[in-house]
Structures are given as C-alpha cells and as structure tokens.
Tab-separated table of C-alpha atoms in Angstrom:
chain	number	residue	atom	x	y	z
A	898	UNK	CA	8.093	-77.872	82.116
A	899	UNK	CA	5.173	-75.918	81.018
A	900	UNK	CA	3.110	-76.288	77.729
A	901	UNK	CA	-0.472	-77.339	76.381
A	902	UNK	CA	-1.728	-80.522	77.275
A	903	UNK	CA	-2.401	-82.207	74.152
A	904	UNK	CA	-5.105	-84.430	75.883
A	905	UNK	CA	-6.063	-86.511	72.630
A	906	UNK	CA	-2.420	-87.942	72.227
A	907	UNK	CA	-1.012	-91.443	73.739
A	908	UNK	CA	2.689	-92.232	74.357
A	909	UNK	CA	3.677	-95.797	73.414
A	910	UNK	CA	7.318	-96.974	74.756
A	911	UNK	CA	8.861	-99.399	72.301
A	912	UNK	CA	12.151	-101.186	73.855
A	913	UNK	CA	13.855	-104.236	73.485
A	914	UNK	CA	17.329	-104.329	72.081
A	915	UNK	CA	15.704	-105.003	68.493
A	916	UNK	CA	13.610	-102.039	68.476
A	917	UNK	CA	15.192	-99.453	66.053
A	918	UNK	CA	15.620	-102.291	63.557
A	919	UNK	CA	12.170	-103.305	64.151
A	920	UNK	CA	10.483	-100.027	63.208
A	921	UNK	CA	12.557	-99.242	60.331
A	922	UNK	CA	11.055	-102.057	58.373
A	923	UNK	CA	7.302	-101.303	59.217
A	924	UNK	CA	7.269	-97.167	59.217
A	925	UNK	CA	7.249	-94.607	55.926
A	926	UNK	CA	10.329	-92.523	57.610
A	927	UNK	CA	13.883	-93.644	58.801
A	928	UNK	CA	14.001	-93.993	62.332
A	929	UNK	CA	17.887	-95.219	62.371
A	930	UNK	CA	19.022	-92.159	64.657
A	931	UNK	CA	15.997	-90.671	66.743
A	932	UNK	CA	18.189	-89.099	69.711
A	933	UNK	CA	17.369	-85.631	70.232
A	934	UNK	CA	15.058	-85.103	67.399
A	935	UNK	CA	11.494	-85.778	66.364
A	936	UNK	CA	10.264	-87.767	63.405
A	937	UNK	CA	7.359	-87.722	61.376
A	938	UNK	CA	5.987	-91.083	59.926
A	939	UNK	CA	2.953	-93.556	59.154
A	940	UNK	CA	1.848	-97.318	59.352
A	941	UNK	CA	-0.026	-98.371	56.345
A	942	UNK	CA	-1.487	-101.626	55.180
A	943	UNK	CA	0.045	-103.507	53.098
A	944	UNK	CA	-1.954	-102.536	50.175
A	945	UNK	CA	-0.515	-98.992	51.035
A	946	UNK	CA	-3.299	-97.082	52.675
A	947	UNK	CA	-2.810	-94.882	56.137
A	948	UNK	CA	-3.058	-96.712	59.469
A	949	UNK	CA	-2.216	-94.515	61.739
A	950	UNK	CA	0.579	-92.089	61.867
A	951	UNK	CA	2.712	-90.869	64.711
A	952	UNK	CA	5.923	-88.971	65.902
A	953	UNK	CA	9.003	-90.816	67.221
A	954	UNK	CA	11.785	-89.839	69.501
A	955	UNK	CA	14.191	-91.573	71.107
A	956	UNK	CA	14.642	-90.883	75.294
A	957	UNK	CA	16.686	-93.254	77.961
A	958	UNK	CA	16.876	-96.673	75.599
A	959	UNK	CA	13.404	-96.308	74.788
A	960	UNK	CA	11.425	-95.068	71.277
A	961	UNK	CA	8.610	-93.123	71.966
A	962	UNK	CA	5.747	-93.033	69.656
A	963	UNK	CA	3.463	-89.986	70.241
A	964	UNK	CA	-0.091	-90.699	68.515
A	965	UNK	CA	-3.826	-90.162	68.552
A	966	UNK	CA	-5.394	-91.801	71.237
A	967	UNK	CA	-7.980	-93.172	68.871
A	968	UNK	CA	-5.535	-95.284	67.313
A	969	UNK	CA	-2.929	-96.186	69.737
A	970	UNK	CA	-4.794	-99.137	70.894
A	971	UNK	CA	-5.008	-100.738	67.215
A	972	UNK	CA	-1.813	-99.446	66.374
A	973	UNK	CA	-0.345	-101.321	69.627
A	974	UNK	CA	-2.157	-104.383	68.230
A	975	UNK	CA	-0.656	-103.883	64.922
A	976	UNK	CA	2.925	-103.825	65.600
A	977	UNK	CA	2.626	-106.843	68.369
A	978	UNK	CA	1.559	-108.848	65.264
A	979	UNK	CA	4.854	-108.234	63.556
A	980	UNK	CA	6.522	-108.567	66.330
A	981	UNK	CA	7.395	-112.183	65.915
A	982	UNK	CA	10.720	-113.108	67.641
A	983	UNK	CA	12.297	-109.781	67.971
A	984	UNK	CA	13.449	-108.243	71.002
A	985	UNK	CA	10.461	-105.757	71.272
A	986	UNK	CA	8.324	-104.769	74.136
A	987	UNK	CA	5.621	-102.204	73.215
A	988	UNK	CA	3.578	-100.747	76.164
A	989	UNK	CA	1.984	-97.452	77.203
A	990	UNK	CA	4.450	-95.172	78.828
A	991	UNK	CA	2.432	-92.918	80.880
A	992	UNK	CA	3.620	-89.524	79.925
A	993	UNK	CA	2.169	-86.604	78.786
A	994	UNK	CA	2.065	-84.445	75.735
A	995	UNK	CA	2.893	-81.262	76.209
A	996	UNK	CA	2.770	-78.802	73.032
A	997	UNK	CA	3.293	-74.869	72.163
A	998	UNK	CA	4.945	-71.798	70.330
A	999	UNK	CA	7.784	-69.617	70.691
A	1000	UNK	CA	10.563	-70.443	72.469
A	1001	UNK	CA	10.992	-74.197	73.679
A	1002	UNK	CA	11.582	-75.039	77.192
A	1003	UNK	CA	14.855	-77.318	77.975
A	1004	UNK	CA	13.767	-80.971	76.816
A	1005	UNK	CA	11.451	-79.715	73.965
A	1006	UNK	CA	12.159	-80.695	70.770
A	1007	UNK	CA	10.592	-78.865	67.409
A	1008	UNK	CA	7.696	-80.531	65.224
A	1009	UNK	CA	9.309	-82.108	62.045
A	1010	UNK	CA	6.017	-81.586	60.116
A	1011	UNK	CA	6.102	-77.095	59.642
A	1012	UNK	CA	7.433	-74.603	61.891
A	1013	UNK	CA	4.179	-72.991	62.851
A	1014	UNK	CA	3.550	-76.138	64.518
A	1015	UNK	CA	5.770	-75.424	67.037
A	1016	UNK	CA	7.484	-77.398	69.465
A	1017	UNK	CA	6.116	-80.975	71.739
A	1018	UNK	CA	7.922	-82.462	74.435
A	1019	UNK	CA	6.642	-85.455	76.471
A	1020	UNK	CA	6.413	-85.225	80.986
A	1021	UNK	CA	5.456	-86.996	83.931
A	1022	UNK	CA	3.493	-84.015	84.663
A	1023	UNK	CA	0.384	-82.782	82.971
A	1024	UNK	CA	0.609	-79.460	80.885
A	1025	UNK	CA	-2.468	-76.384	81.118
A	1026	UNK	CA	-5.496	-76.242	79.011
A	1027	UNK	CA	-5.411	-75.627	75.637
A	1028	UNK	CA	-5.621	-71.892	74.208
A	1029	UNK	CA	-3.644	-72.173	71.145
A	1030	UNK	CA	-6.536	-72.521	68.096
A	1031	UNK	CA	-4.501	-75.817	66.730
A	1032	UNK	CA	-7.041	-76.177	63.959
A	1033	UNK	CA	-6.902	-72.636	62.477
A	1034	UNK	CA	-2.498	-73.461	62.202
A	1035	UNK	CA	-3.310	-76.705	60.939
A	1036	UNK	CA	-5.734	-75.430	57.995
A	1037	UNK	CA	-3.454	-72.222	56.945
A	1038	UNK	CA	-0.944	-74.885	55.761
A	1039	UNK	CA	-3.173	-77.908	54.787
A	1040	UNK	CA	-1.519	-80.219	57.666
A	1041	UNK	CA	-4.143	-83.366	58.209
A	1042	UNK	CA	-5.106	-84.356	60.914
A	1043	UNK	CA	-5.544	-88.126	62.397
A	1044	UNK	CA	-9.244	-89.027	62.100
A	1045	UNK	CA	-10.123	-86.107	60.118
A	1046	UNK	CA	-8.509	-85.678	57.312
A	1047	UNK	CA	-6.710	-89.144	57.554
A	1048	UNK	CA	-9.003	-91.825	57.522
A	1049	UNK	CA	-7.298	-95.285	58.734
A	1050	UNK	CA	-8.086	-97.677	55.359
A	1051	UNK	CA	-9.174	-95.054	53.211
A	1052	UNK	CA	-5.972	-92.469	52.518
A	1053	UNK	CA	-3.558	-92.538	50.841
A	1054	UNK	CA	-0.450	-90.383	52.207
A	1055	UNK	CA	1.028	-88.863	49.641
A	1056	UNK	CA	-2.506	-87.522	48.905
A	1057	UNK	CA	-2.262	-85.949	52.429
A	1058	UNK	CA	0.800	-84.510	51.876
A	1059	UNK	CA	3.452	-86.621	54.104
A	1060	UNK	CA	6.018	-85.724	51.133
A	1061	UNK	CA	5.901	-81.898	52.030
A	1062	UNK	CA	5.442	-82.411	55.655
A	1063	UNK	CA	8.457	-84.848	55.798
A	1064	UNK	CA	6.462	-88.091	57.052
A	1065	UNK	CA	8.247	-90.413	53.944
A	1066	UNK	CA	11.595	-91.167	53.206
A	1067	UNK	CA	12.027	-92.357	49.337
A	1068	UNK	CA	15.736	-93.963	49.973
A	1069	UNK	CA	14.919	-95.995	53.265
A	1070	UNK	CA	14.502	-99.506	52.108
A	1071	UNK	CA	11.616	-101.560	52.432
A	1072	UNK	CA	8.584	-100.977	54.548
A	1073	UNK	CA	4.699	-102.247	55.255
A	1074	UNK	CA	2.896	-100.417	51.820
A	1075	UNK	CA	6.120	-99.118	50.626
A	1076	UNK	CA	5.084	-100.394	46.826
A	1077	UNK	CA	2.285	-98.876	46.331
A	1078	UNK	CA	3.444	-95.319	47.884
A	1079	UNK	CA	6.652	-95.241	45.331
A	1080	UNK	CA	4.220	-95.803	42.179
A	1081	UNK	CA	2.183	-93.087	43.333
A	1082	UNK	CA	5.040	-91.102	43.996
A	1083	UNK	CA	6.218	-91.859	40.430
A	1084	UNK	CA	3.345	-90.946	38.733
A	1085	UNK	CA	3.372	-88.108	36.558
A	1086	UNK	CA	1.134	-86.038	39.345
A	1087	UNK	CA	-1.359	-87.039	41.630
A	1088	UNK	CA	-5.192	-86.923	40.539
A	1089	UNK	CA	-6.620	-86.146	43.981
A	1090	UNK	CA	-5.520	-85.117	47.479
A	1091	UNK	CA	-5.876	-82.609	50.289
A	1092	UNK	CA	-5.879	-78.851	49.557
A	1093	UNK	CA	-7.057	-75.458	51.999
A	1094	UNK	CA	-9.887	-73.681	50.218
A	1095	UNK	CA	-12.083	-71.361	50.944
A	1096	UNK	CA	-15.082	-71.406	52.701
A	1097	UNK	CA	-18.712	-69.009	52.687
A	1098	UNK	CA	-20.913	-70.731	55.418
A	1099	UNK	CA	-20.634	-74.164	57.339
A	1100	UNK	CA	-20.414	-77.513	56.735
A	1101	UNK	CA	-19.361	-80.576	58.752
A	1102	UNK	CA	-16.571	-82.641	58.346
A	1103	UNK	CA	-17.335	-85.299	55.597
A	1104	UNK	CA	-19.704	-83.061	53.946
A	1105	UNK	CA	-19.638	-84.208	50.048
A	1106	UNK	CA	-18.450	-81.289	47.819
A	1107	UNK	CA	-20.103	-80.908	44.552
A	1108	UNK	CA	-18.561	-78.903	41.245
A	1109	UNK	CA	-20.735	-78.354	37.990
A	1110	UNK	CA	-23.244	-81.130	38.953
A	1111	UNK	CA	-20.607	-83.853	39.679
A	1112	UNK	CA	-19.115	-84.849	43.105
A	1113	UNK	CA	-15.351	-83.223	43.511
A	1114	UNK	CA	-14.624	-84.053	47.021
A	1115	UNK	CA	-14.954	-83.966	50.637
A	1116	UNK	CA	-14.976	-80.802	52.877
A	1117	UNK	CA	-12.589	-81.677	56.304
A	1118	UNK	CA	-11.821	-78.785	58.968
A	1119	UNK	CA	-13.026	-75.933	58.859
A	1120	UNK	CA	-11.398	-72.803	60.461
A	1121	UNK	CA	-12.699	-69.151	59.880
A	1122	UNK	CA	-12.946	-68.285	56.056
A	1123	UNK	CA	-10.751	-71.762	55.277
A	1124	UNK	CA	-10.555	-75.703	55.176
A	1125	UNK	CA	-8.967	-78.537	54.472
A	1126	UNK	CA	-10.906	-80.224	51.595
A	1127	UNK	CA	-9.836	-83.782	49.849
A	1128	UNK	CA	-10.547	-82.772	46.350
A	1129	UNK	CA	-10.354	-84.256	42.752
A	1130	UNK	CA	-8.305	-82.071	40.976
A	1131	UNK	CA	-10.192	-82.745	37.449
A	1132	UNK	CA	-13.342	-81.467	38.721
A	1133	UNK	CA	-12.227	-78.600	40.545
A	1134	UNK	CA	-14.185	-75.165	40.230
A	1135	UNK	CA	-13.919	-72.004	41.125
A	1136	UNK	CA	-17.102	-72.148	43.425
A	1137	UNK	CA	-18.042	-75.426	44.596
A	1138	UNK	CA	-20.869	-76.502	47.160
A	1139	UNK	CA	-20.827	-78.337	50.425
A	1140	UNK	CA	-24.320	-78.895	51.497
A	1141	UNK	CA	-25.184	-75.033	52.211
A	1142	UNK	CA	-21.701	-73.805	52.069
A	1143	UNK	CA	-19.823	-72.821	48.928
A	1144	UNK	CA	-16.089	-73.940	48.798
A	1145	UNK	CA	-13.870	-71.372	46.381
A	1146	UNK	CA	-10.947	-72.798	45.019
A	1147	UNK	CA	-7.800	-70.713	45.426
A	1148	UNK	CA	-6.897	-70.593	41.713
A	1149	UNK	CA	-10.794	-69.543	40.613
C-alpha cells in the first residue's frame, strides 16, 4: 500500500474482550460498530475540556486509535486509569499511518471529519514523504488541529467544531465531560470558537488578536492569504491585528 507517511501520528491497540464497552463510556462519539469504518472522537476531562482526540477503527479483534504522537503517551496513561477491572489491554501497535487523496487503495478507509481530507489507512510498512500541503486543506475548512488549534485543558470542542466535523454524538449515553458539552450545545449559540479568516502578513501561532483596542482572539495556522483563528464573536471586526499582521473577518 502506498500513501503519505503521516510521521506525527501513533497507533494505540486497545483489546480485551471489554474493549468496545470500555470506550463507549469515556469517548464524545459512539464506537459500538467500528468495522470497516473510521470514527472521529475526543477524551475530555471531566470538567469537559479537550484531552486529546483521535480516530478509531476496528481491524482483527483489536480497536485502533490513530492520534498525535504528542499525546498518545498521556492519553495511554489516561485510559489505563479507568481501566479498573475491565478486560482491556492498551499498548502501542506498531503500525504506520499512511494518508492521501483521490482514489483509496484496498484497505483504506475515508476520513470521517470532511472529504477533502481524504482517505488514512494504517501498515506494517512505512508510507513516502509528505507532499500534500495538509495545513492549507485543513485551514480552507477550519478543521483544528491537535496541539494547535486544540489545546489539551484549554478547549472546548464544540468551540472547535467537532459538531460539524462529526467528532460528538448527542444520543450516545454517558461519557467523561459529557455534561458540560450538552449545556454548551444547548445554549442559544456559542460566544467564541474557531473560524478561517483572512490574513495580510505573518504571525505565529498563539499570536493575540486585537479588535478596536480590546483583545478578540488568538491567531492559529496560517496558510497563504488564510487561518484558523479562535475568536470572540462579540468583538469581531472587520480588520483586526495580530502583532504585525491584520486578520479580516469574512463578513467585514
């Protein structure tokens, strides 16, 4: 199988006869029936804000959890604490992830988040470099990303979108933060959350964005003439500033 080596993801292998039941009480999507597809879902704290999040399949009695590197250790950690007496085994699996457009090779299964994301399938074998400008796909559609735009103990997920990019089921049951995500959910509208702007100039990641004198936000990912930007939605403008770069709000 051929495809981009996505060289920043881990592959955790849950088993154990319990482990289906075991995730569907901890994670913000239903993982009852995994076989042959791909799910989209998070681990939050129990006050409700993002953990980690991660994509789920289900290959030869095993659940595989395909996350960010920089979190698969704590998130490892995590679900061995809740473990408790069910028949779980959670362990590093080895394999690769291997990503890319157009047509999917046999064993390839398409990304639940948005179509222009493609398809990801998981090998024993390592994929080819990277050419595919991930960032630029991920900004045109406002798709966060983990460590960037999704800050473990700071988000909040519906304020990064998981609703749209089918990472929360509302009918599941119970899960770890699942309180405080349905009162934001039934809120009249969120305040704040992540939006793609425009961009004249640079600015890191993190850089504080400013709107008639008051703080309205943080600039994320830049790509091109665009971003990701976690905005107040109160103290929008139509030009905004990010250290030397101006932000323009879509609407101004």
């Amino acid at each position: 199988m051929t495809g981009e080596q996505a060289a920043d993801r881990t592959v955790l292998k849950v088993t154990g006869a319990d482990r289906a039941k075991f995730l569907q009480g901890l994670v913000t999507n239903d993982v009852s029936a995994l076989e042959g597809r791909l799910v989209y879902a998070a681990m939050l704290s129990p006050q409700g804000k993002y953990l980690a999040d991660f994509l789920l399949t289900e290959r030869d009695g095993a659940i595989l959890l395909d996350v960010s590197t920089s979190v698969a250790e704590a998130l490892a950690r995590r679900l061995t604490i809740y473990k408790l007496r069910s028949d779980v085994q959670i362990a590093p699996s080895g394999l690769n992830v291997l990503r890319g457009l157009g047509p999917a090779p046999d064993g390839a299964l398409p990304d639940p988040r948005h179509e222009v994301l493609g398809w990801r399938a998981y090998s024993e074998t390592p994929g080819t470099a990277p050419v595919i400008d991930w960032d630029a796909i991920r900004v045109a559609q406002c798709i966060p990303e983990t460590g960037i735009e999704l800050i473990p103990d700071d988000s909040y997920i519906l304020e990064a979108g998981f609703e749209r990019l089918h990472g929360v089921d509302f009918r599941k049951g119970c899960y770890v933060g699942q309180e405080v995500t349905a009162r934001m959910k039934h809120k009249t509208e969120l305040r704040k959350g992540l939006a793609t702007v425009g961009i004249e100039g640079t600015a890191p990641p993190g850089t504080p964005i400013e709107a008639n004198g008051k703080e309205a936000g943080t600039l994320f990912t830049c790509a091109g003439d665009l971003a990701i930007a976690h905005l107040r939605f109160d103290r929008v403008a139509p030009r905004m500033t990010a250290g030397t770069a101006t932000v323009l709000w879509p609407d101004g």
